[in-house]
């Protein structure tokens, strides 16, 4: 059977809400965009752009689709409409593709409620077959967590068996509630994972490789906090921890990986060990360590035995060994105070 990540990418495993969680160490935009490019031909697409220029995203689209764009990238705070995307500019960007840009709406991250109304208005004009792509849900959460979940709740009301939502979420970007924490509220990241039918957590393959190498060497390296590392955001591969909730209620969990032969090549789903290498045998490492380690080394007193002492120890017959060599028997002599009752305790029963 094909890996579950491959089945989700190709649409063979239906999932109404796919959430891609990433960090600064490894971006999830590639998987999110790959999911978008596998959108069925009969689907119309709604692009909600918060971190990516809509013209760039439209220019990379594959397939023949009708696209509606909600632009929160060009003018995110509503300061000036000068740089907002226009329909003509996006249609020009789509000339070399087969997509048809039908409409473009500008939304502001300052007012997520108004963005919700705009998105609902666009959805009401769509057919039942559609795909909504959030290039990042994090800017909306940074503006307002309740309004963002209301937006997602409004969108899920339009979902059918053939439509879906794809959203990328930066797990290490604080949301609006992070500045005023409330112990009674769940974390937004956990709530998103709860409502998503498929969760894909992106991990750096190079960082995992380094951890495996340290484990093989028996080195426990102290990791200092850093936003970016030399292993971060490798373009050619990453590890994906997938949790998929089926309609039957069963939850499938797999760890897959993807690989690219070139920066513009297609994503190929592979076994995770093909990317990070074989896991070290922990039991074997422990056995080797126990065989090579001398617990009596570096002590202030001598715990080792001489050859004479070892022979005397081996020839010593312990007391319990003497007992096992002789045959035993149990003798019981009743005492005068013993109370014996010869009556049948079941005499009153009719059996």
PDB file of C-alpha atoms in Angstrom, residues 124-348:
ATOM      1  CA  UNK A 124     -21.674  31.487  -1.880  1.00  0.00           C
ATOM      2  CA  UNK A 125     -20.920  32.019  -5.589  1.00  0.00           C
ATOM      3  CA  UNK A 126     -18.927  28.786  -5.937  1.00  0.00           C
ATOM      4  CA  UNK A 127     -20.089  25.343  -6.945  1.00  0.00           C
ATOM      5  CA  UNK A 128     -20.051  22.481  -4.463  1.00  0.00           C
ATOM      6  CA  UNK A 129     -16.602  21.419  -5.704  1.00  0.00           C
ATOM      7  CA  UNK A 130     -14.022  23.862  -4.411  1.00  0.00           C
ATOM      8  CA  UNK A 131     -10.670  24.016  -2.635  1.00  0.00           C
ATOM      9  CA  UNK A 132      -9.656  26.822  -0.267  1.00  0.00           C
ATOM     10  CA  UNK A 133      -5.944  27.388   0.213  1.00  0.00           C
ATOM     11  CA  UNK A 134      -4.590  29.465   3.118  1.00  0.00           C
ATOM     12  CA  UNK A 135      -0.900  30.052   2.449  1.00  0.00           C
ATOM     13  CA  UNK A 136      -0.699  30.839   6.182  1.00  0.00           C
ATOM     14  CA  UNK A 137      -3.359  30.915   8.865  1.00  0.00           C
ATOM     15  CA  UNK A 138      -0.887  32.375  11.391  1.00  0.00           C
ATOM     16  CA  UNK A 139      -1.342  36.097  10.489  1.00  0.00           C
ATOM     17  CA  UNK A 140      -5.081  35.705  11.104  1.00  0.00           C
ATOM     18  CA  UNK A 141      -4.428  34.069  14.491  1.00  0.00           C
ATOM     19  CA  UNK A 142      -2.005  36.879  15.352  1.00  0.00           C
ATOM     20  CA  UNK A 143      -4.829  39.348  14.722  1.00  0.00           C
ATOM     21  CA  UNK A 144      -7.610  37.526  16.599  1.00  0.00           C
ATOM     22  CA  UNK A 145      -7.891  33.890  17.628  1.00  0.00           C
ATOM     23  CA  UNK A 146     -11.714  33.817  18.172  1.00  0.00           C
ATOM     24  CA  UNK A 147     -12.423  35.623  14.883  1.00  0.00           C
ATOM     25  CA  UNK A 148     -10.103  33.256  13.013  1.00  0.00           C
ATOM     26  CA  UNK A 149     -11.899  30.202  14.378  1.00  0.00           C
ATOM     27  CA  UNK A 150     -15.231  31.822  13.497  1.00  0.00           C
ATOM     28  CA  UNK A 151     -13.887  32.250   9.965  1.00  0.00           C
ATOM     29  CA  UNK A 152     -12.918  28.569   9.794  1.00  0.00           C
ATOM     30  CA  UNK A 153     -16.290  27.591  11.240  1.00  0.00           C
ATOM     31  CA  UNK A 154     -18.054  29.617   8.528  1.00  0.00           C
ATOM     32  CA  UNK A 155     -15.948  27.990   5.824  1.00  0.00           C
ATOM     33  CA  UNK A 156     -16.499  24.433   7.092  1.00  0.00           C
ATOM     34  CA  UNK A 157     -20.238  25.059   6.816  1.00  0.00           C
ATOM     35  CA  UNK A 158     -19.815  25.078   3.012  1.00  0.00           C
ATOM     36  CA  UNK A 159     -17.767  21.882   2.897  1.00  0.00           C
ATOM     37  CA  UNK A 160     -19.104  18.851   1.077  1.00  0.00           C
ATOM     38  CA  UNK A 161     -17.631  15.402   0.495  1.00  0.00           C
ATOM     39  CA  UNK A 162     -15.810  16.691  -2.589  1.00  0.00           C
ATOM     40  CA  UNK A 163     -14.508  20.047  -1.242  1.00  0.00           C
ATOM     41  CA  UNK A 164     -11.620  20.716   1.099  1.00  0.00           C
ATOM     42  CA  UNK A 165      -9.538  23.259   2.999  1.00  0.00           C
ATOM     43  CA  UNK A 166      -5.736  23.354   2.918  1.00  0.00           C
ATOM     44  CA  UNK A 167      -4.071  25.577   5.523  1.00  0.00           C
ATOM     45  CA  UNK A 168      -0.462  26.135   6.550  1.00  0.00           C
ATOM     46  CA  UNK A 169       0.174  27.030  10.190  1.00  0.00           C
ATOM     47  CA  UNK A 170       3.474  28.222  11.662  1.00  0.00           C
ATOM     48  CA  UNK A 171       3.566  26.522  15.038  1.00  0.00           C
ATOM     49  CA  UNK A 172       6.294  28.740  16.509  1.00  0.00           C
ATOM     50  CA  UNK A 173       4.642  32.054  15.592  1.00  0.00           C
ATOM     51  CA  UNK A 174       2.745  33.443  18.616  1.00  0.00           C
ATOM     52  CA  UNK A 175      -0.960  34.147  18.234  1.00  0.00           C
ATOM     53  CA  UNK A 176      -2.940  37.005  19.779  1.00  0.00           C
ATOM     54  CA  UNK A 177      -3.739  34.990  22.926  1.00  0.00           C
ATOM     55  CA  UNK A 178      -0.030  34.365  23.589  1.00  0.00           C
ATOM     56  CA  UNK A 179       0.399  37.957  24.792  1.00  0.00           C
ATOM     57  CA  UNK A 180      -2.413  37.562  27.347  1.00  0.00           C
ATOM     58  CA  UNK A 181      -2.349  33.872  28.311  1.00  0.00           C
ATOM     59  CA  UNK A 182      -5.453  32.385  29.888  1.00  0.00           C
ATOM     60  CA  UNK A 183      -5.048  28.939  31.520  1.00  0.00           C
ATOM     61  CA  UNK A 184      -8.705  28.165  30.825  1.00  0.00           C
ATOM     62  CA  UNK A 185      -8.239  28.469  27.048  1.00  0.00           C
ATOM     63  CA  UNK A 186      -6.665  25.758  24.901  1.00  0.00           C
ATOM     64  CA  UNK A 187      -3.737  26.645  22.679  1.00  0.00           C
ATOM     65  CA  UNK A 188      -4.773  27.702  19.190  1.00  0.00           C
ATOM     66  CA  UNK A 189      -2.341  25.208  17.671  1.00  0.00           C
ATOM     67  CA  UNK A 190      -3.950  22.318  19.588  1.00  0.00           C
ATOM     68  CA  UNK A 191      -7.448  23.490  18.644  1.00  0.00           C
ATOM     69  CA  UNK A 192      -6.511  23.623  14.966  1.00  0.00           C
ATOM     70  CA  UNK A 193      -5.098  20.103  15.155  1.00  0.00           C
ATOM     71  CA  UNK A 194      -8.332  18.955  16.819  1.00  0.00           C
ATOM     72  CA  UNK A 195     -10.665  20.251  14.097  1.00  0.00           C
ATOM     73  CA  UNK A 196      -8.410  19.210  11.191  1.00  0.00           C
ATOM     74  CA  UNK A 197      -9.099  15.828   9.604  1.00  0.00           C
ATOM     75  CA  UNK A 198      -5.464  15.507   8.517  1.00  0.00           C
ATOM     76  CA  UNK A 199      -2.471  16.930  10.355  1.00  0.00           C
ATOM     77  CA  UNK A 200       0.914  16.996   8.608  1.00  0.00           C
ATOM     78  CA  UNK A 201       3.772  18.113  10.886  1.00  0.00           C
ATOM     79  CA  UNK A 202       6.923  19.020   8.937  1.00  0.00           C
ATOM     80  CA  UNK A 203      10.315  18.181  10.464  1.00  0.00           C
ATOM     81  CA  UNK A 204      13.812  18.901   9.197  1.00  0.00           C
ATOM     82  CA  UNK A 205      15.433  15.750   7.812  1.00  0.00           C
ATOM     83  CA  UNK A 206      18.923  17.166   8.339  1.00  0.00           C
ATOM     84  CA  UNK A 207      18.240  17.893  12.010  1.00  0.00           C
ATOM     85  CA  UNK A 208      16.976  14.327  12.493  1.00  0.00           C
ATOM     86  CA  UNK A 209      20.076  12.998  10.715  1.00  0.00           C
ATOM     87  CA  UNK A 210      22.270  14.946  13.114  1.00  0.00           C
ATOM     88  CA  UNK A 211      20.361  13.571  16.111  1.00  0.00           C
ATOM     89  CA  UNK A 212      20.849  10.018  14.781  1.00  0.00           C
ATOM     90  CA  UNK A 213      24.559  10.622  14.321  1.00  0.00           C
ATOM     91  CA  UNK A 214      24.865  11.953  17.873  1.00  0.00           C
ATOM     92  CA  UNK A 215      23.005   8.886  19.142  1.00  0.00           C
ATOM     93  CA  UNK A 216      25.356   6.547  17.318  1.00  0.00           C
ATOM     94  CA  UNK A 217      28.354   8.306  18.824  1.00  0.00           C
ATOM     95  CA  UNK A 218      26.801   8.367  22.277  1.00  0.00           C
ATOM     96  CA  UNK A 219      26.983  12.153  22.359  1.00  0.00           C
ATOM     97  CA  UNK A 220      24.362  14.248  24.103  1.00  0.00           C
ATOM     98  CA  UNK A 221      24.826  17.683  22.602  1.00  0.00           C
ATOM     99  CA  UNK A 222      23.432  20.680  24.431  1.00  0.00           C
ATOM    100  CA  UNK A 223      21.187  22.515  21.998  1.00  0.00           C
ATOM    101  CA  UNK A 224      21.010  26.248  22.393  1.00  0.00           C
ATOM    102  CA  UNK A 225      17.864  28.063  21.339  1.00  0.00           C
ATOM    103  CA  UNK A 226      18.097  29.467  17.830  1.00  0.00           C
ATOM    104  CA  UNK A 227      15.478  30.677  15.383  1.00  0.00           C
ATOM    105  CA  UNK A 228      17.487  29.413  12.415  1.00  0.00           C
ATOM    106  CA  UNK A 229      20.087  26.657  12.202  1.00  0.00           C
ATOM    107  CA  UNK A 230      22.423  25.405   9.492  1.00  0.00           C
ATOM    108  CA  UNK A 231      20.125  22.378   9.074  1.00  0.00           C
ATOM    109  CA  UNK A 232      16.985  24.458   8.569  1.00  0.00           C
ATOM    110  CA  UNK A 233      14.774  24.575   5.471  1.00  0.00           C
ATOM    111  CA  UNK A 234      16.547  22.066   3.263  1.00  0.00           C
ATOM    112  CA  UNK A 235      14.921  22.213  -0.159  1.00  0.00           C
ATOM    113  CA  UNK A 236      15.484  18.606  -1.190  1.00  0.00           C
ATOM    114  CA  UNK A 237      13.780  16.646   1.611  1.00  0.00           C
ATOM    115  CA  UNK A 238      11.812  16.744   4.856  1.00  0.00           C
ATOM    116  CA  UNK A 239      10.101  14.366   7.260  1.00  0.00           C
ATOM    117  CA  UNK A 240       6.311  14.467   7.601  1.00  0.00           C
ATOM    118  CA  UNK A 241       4.483  13.120  10.645  1.00  0.00           C
ATOM    119  CA  UNK A 242       0.946  12.434   9.420  1.00  0.00           C
ATOM    120  CA  UNK A 243      -2.181  11.963  11.532  1.00  0.00           C
ATOM    121  CA  UNK A 244      -5.267  11.223   9.461  1.00  0.00           C
ATOM    122  CA  UNK A 245      -8.804  10.861  10.830  1.00  0.00           C
ATOM    123  CA  UNK A 246     -11.056   8.718   8.689  1.00  0.00           C
ATOM    124  CA  UNK A 247     -14.843   8.919   8.496  1.00  0.00           C
ATOM    125  CA  UNK A 248     -15.113   5.627  10.354  1.00  0.00           C
ATOM    126  CA  UNK A 249     -13.486   7.256  13.383  1.00  0.00           C
ATOM    127  CA  UNK A 250     -10.212   5.395  13.008  1.00  0.00           C
ATOM    128  CA  UNK A 251      -7.026   7.448  13.225  1.00  0.00           C
ATOM    129  CA  UNK A 252      -4.061   6.530  11.045  1.00  0.00           C
ATOM    130  CA  UNK A 253      -0.584   7.724  12.023  1.00  0.00           C
ATOM    131  CA  UNK A 254       2.483   7.398   9.839  1.00  0.00           C
ATOM    132  CA  UNK A 255       5.855   9.050   9.494  1.00  0.00           C
ATOM    133  CA  UNK A 256       6.695   9.602   5.837  1.00  0.00           C
ATOM    134  CA  UNK A 257       9.178  11.766   3.993  1.00  0.00           C
ATOM    135  CA  UNK A 258       9.443  13.499   0.650  1.00  0.00           C
ATOM    136  CA  UNK A 259      12.348  14.019  -1.688  1.00  0.00           C
ATOM    137  CA  UNK A 260      13.041  16.333  -4.640  1.00  0.00           C
ATOM    138  CA  UNK A 261      15.599  15.558  -7.304  1.00  0.00           C
ATOM    139  CA  UNK A 262      15.860  19.224  -8.306  1.00  0.00           C
ATOM    140  CA  UNK A 263      14.480  22.549  -6.986  1.00  0.00           C
ATOM    141  CA  UNK A 264      11.799  22.558  -9.699  1.00  0.00           C
ATOM    142  CA  UNK A 265      11.188  18.803  -9.663  1.00  0.00           C
ATOM    143  CA  UNK A 266       8.115  16.927  -8.468  1.00  0.00           C
ATOM    144  CA  UNK A 267       7.711  15.857  -4.865  1.00  0.00           C
ATOM    145  CA  UNK A 268       8.321  12.132  -4.417  1.00  0.00           C
ATOM    146  CA  UNK A 269       7.013  10.483  -1.236  1.00  0.00           C
ATOM    147  CA  UNK A 270       9.532   7.991   0.144  1.00  0.00           C
ATOM    148  CA  UNK A 271      10.157   5.931   3.249  1.00  0.00           C
ATOM    149  CA  UNK A 272      11.467   8.068   6.080  1.00  0.00           C
ATOM    150  CA  UNK A 273      14.615   5.918   6.430  1.00  0.00           C
ATOM    151  CA  UNK A 274      15.506   6.614   2.806  1.00  0.00           C
ATOM    152  CA  UNK A 275      15.944  10.259   3.812  1.00  0.00           C
ATOM    153  CA  UNK A 276      17.372  10.208   7.332  1.00  0.00           C
ATOM    154  CA  UNK A 277      19.128   6.815   7.244  1.00  0.00           C
ATOM    155  CA  UNK A 278      18.583   3.774   9.451  1.00  0.00           C
ATOM    156  CA  UNK A 279      17.829   4.252  13.093  1.00  0.00           C
ATOM    157  CA  UNK A 280      20.610   3.010  15.367  1.00  0.00           C
ATOM    158  CA  UNK A 281      19.825  -0.197  17.249  1.00  0.00           C
ATOM    159  CA  UNK A 282      19.331   1.115  20.792  1.00  0.00           C
ATOM    160  CA  UNK A 283      19.497  -2.370  22.378  1.00  0.00           C
ATOM    161  CA  UNK A 284      22.711  -3.146  20.525  1.00  0.00           C
ATOM    162  CA  UNK A 285      24.231   0.167  21.568  1.00  0.00           C
ATOM    163  CA  UNK A 286      23.313  -0.511  25.204  1.00  0.00           C
ATOM    164  CA  UNK A 287      24.802  -4.028  24.981  1.00  0.00           C
ATOM    165  CA  UNK A 288      28.054  -2.753  23.488  1.00  0.00           C
ATOM    166  CA  UNK A 289      28.258  -0.079  26.149  1.00  0.00           C
ATOM    167  CA  UNK A 290      27.688  -2.624  28.947  1.00  0.00           C
ATOM    168  CA  UNK A 291      30.331  -4.947  27.493  1.00  0.00           C
ATOM    169  CA  UNK A 292      32.988  -2.264  27.142  1.00  0.00           C
ATOM    170  CA  UNK A 293      32.296  -0.314  30.326  1.00  0.00           C
ATOM    171  CA  UNK A 294      34.146  -1.393  33.490  1.00  0.00           C
ATOM    172  CA  UNK A 295      32.123  -0.459  36.600  1.00  0.00           C
ATOM    173  CA  UNK A 296      35.159  -1.069  38.826  1.00  0.00           C
ATOM    174  CA  UNK A 297      37.323   1.446  37.000  1.00  0.00           C
ATOM    175  CA  UNK A 298      38.417   4.740  38.557  1.00  0.00           C
ATOM    176  CA  UNK A 299      37.557   3.698  42.115  1.00  0.00           C
ATOM    177  CA  UNK A 300      39.592   4.508  45.236  1.00  0.00           C
ATOM    178  CA  UNK A 301      39.495   0.848  46.353  1.00  0.00           C
ATOM    179  CA  UNK A 302      40.000  -2.491  44.601  1.00  0.00           C
ATOM    180  CA  UNK A 303      36.924  -4.536  43.682  1.00  0.00           C
ATOM    181  CA  UNK A 304      38.709  -6.983  41.398  1.00  0.00           C
ATOM    182  CA  UNK A 305      39.479 -10.575  42.489  1.00  0.00           C
ATOM    183  CA  UNK A 306      42.768 -12.373  42.165  1.00  0.00           C
ATOM    184  CA  UNK A 307      42.850 -15.756  40.430  1.00  0.00           C
ATOM    185  CA  UNK A 308      43.074 -17.610  43.781  1.00  0.00           C
ATOM    186  CA  UNK A 309      40.133 -15.664  45.185  1.00  0.00           C
ATOM    187  CA  UNK A 310      38.059 -16.375  42.074  1.00  0.00           C
ATOM    188  CA  UNK A 311      38.750 -20.137  42.304  1.00  0.00           C
ATOM    189  CA  UNK A 312      37.908 -20.205  46.031  1.00  0.00           C
ATOM    190  CA  UNK A 313      34.644 -18.373  45.310  1.00  0.00           C
ATOM    191  CA  UNK A 314      33.679 -20.830  42.549  1.00  0.00           C
ATOM    192  CA  UNK A 315      34.314 -23.867  44.798  1.00  0.00           C
ATOM    193  CA  UNK A 316      32.400 -22.557  47.796  1.00  0.00           C
ATOM    194  CA  UNK A 317      29.254 -24.608  48.491  1.00  0.00           C
ATOM    195  CA  UNK A 318      26.481 -22.364  49.728  1.00  0.00           C
ATOM    196  CA  UNK A 319      24.038 -23.515  52.455  1.00  0.00           C
ATOM    197  CA  UNK A 320      20.965 -23.650  50.213  1.00  0.00           C
ATOM    198  CA  UNK A 321      22.856 -25.912  47.803  1.00  0.00           C
ATOM    199  CA  UNK A 322      23.426 -28.429  50.643  1.00  0.00           C
ATOM    200  CA  UNK A 323      19.694 -28.495  51.357  1.00  0.00           C
ATOM    201  CA  UNK A 324      18.870 -29.194  47.690  1.00  0.00           C
ATOM    202  CA  UNK A 325      21.203 -32.220  47.641  1.00  0.00           C
ATOM    203  CA  UNK A 326      19.299 -34.104  50.428  1.00  0.00           C
ATOM    204  CA  UNK A 327      15.761 -35.474  50.100  1.00  0.00           C
ATOM    205  CA  UNK A 328      13.185 -33.877  52.383  1.00  0.00           C
ATOM    206  CA  UNK A 329       9.970 -35.138  54.074  1.00  0.00           C
ATOM    207  CA  UNK A 330       7.265 -33.522  56.204  1.00  0.00           C
ATOM    208  CA  UNK A 331       6.109 -35.244  59.439  1.00  0.00           C
ATOM    209  CA  UNK A 332       3.021 -34.009  61.276  1.00  0.00           C
ATOM    210  CA  UNK A 333       2.041 -35.023  64.807  1.00  0.00           C
ATOM    211  CA  UNK A 334      -1.445 -33.821  65.847  1.00  0.00           C
ATOM    212  CA  UNK A 335      -1.692 -31.931  69.106  1.00  0.00           C
ATOM    213  CA  UNK A 336      -4.314 -32.573  71.799  1.00  0.00           C
ATOM    214  CA  UNK A 337      -5.731 -29.079  71.330  1.00  0.00           C
ATOM    215  CA  UNK A 338      -6.380 -29.623  67.619  1.00  0.00           C
ATOM    216  CA  UNK A 339     -10.114 -29.389  66.789  1.00  0.00           C
ATOM    217  CA  UNK A 340     -11.168 -32.047  64.278  1.00  0.00           C
ATOM    218  CA  UNK A 341     -14.775 -32.106  63.021  1.00  0.00           C
ATOM    219  CA  UNK A 342     -15.765 -35.294  61.233  1.00  0.00           C
ATOM    220  CA  UNK A 343     -19.232 -34.023  60.300  1.00  0.00           C
ATOM    221  CA  UNK A 344     -19.985 -33.379  56.649  1.00  0.00           C
ATOM    222  CA  UNK A 345     -20.360 -29.591  56.181  1.00  0.00           C
ATOM    223  CA  UNK A 346     -22.779 -30.239  53.257  1.00  0.00           C
ATOM    224  CA  UNK A 347     -24.976 -32.669  55.187  1.00  0.00           C
ATOM    225  CA  UNK A 348     -27.944 -30.269  55.214  1.00  0.00           C
TER     226      UNK A 348
END
